[in-house]
């Protein structure tokens, strides 16, 4: 049972990561080049 819970937690973590990745892709728009400029933005701020 403990192992199942650990597995569930890992699964949920992966799903949430997948969702955030999809959200990032959605906000970036159709051009994937824009994602390369995001780290530069952080440096400027």
PDB file of C-alpha atoms in Angstrom:
ATOM      1  CA  UNK A   1       0.000   0.000   0.000  1.00  0.00           C
ATOM      2  CA  UNK A   2       2.845   2.380   0.867  1.00  0.00           C
ATOM      3  CA  UNK A   3       4.473   1.670  -2.477  1.00  0.00           C
ATOM      4  CA  UNK A   4       1.211   2.405  -4.277  1.00  0.00           C
ATOM      5  CA  UNK A   5       0.958   5.776  -2.553  1.00  0.00           C
ATOM      6  CA  UNK A   6       4.521   6.645  -3.533  1.00  0.00           C
ATOM      7  CA  UNK A   7       3.732   5.625  -7.086  1.00  0.00           C
ATOM      8  CA  UNK A   8       0.615   7.795  -7.100  1.00  0.00           C
ATOM      9  CA  UNK A   9       2.584  10.779  -5.821  1.00  0.00           C
ATOM     10  CA  UNK A  10       5.211  10.341  -8.530  1.00  0.00           C
ATOM     11  CA  UNK A  11       2.461   9.977 -11.129  1.00  0.00           C
ATOM     12  CA  UNK A  12       0.702  13.155  -9.988  1.00  0.00           C
ATOM     13  CA  UNK A  13       4.026  15.010 -10.043  1.00  0.00           C
ATOM     14  CA  UNK A  14       4.680  13.892 -13.619  1.00  0.00           C
ATOM     15  CA  UNK A  15       1.149  14.890 -14.673  1.00  0.00           C
ATOM     16  CA  UNK A  16       1.514  18.354 -13.111  1.00  0.00           C
ATOM     17  CA  UNK A  17       4.891  18.786 -14.822  1.00  0.00           C
ATOM     18  CA  UNK A  18       3.331  17.748 -18.124  1.00  0.00           C
ATOM     19  CA  UNK A  19       0.520  20.285 -17.627  1.00  0.00           C
ATOM     20  CA  UNK A  20       2.947  23.121 -16.888  1.00  0.00           C
ATOM     21  CA  UNK A  21       4.950  22.178 -19.978  1.00  0.00           C
ATOM     22  CA  UNK A  22       1.766  22.292 -22.071  1.00  0.00           C
ATOM     23  CA  UNK A  23       0.868  25.664 -20.537  1.00  0.00           C
ATOM     24  CA  UNK A  24       4.332  27.031 -21.341  1.00  0.00           C
ATOM     25  CA  UNK A  25       3.988  25.808 -24.919  1.00  0.00           C
ATOM     26  CA  UNK A  26       0.530  27.382 -25.159  1.00  0.00           C
ATOM     27  CA  UNK A  27       1.757  30.751 -23.849  1.00  0.00           C
ATOM     28  CA  UNK A  28       4.813  30.633 -26.119  1.00  0.00           C
ATOM     29  CA  UNK A  29       2.531  30.379 -29.135  1.00  0.00           C
ATOM     30  CA  UNK A  30       3.188  28.553 -32.398  1.00  0.00           C
ATOM     31  CA  UNK A  31       6.783  29.836 -32.701  1.00  0.00           C
ATOM     32  CA  UNK A  32       9.108  27.692 -30.542  1.00  0.00           C
ATOM     33  CA  UNK A  33      11.937  30.232 -31.013  1.00  0.00           C
ATOM     34  CA  UNK A  34      10.324  32.517 -28.402  1.00  0.00           C
ATOM     35  CA  UNK A  35      11.133  29.996 -25.645  1.00  0.00           C
ATOM     36  CA  UNK A  36      14.866  30.563 -26.266  1.00  0.00           C
ATOM     37  CA  UNK A  37      14.488  34.250 -25.404  1.00  0.00           C
ATOM     38  CA  UNK A  38      12.754  33.617 -22.076  1.00  0.00           C
ATOM     39  CA  UNK A  39      15.984  33.030 -20.071  1.00  0.00           C
ATOM     40  CA  UNK A  40      17.366  36.349 -21.375  1.00  0.00           C
ATOM     41  CA  UNK A  41      14.260  38.097 -20.044  1.00  0.00           C
ATOM     42  CA  UNK A  42      15.030  36.745 -16.556  1.00  0.00           C
ATOM     43  CA  UNK A  43      18.578  38.106 -16.816  1.00  0.00           C
ATOM     44  CA  UNK A  44      17.265  41.559 -17.744  1.00  0.00           C
ATOM     45  CA  UNK A  45      14.907  41.578 -14.742  1.00  0.00           C
TER      46      UNK A  45
END
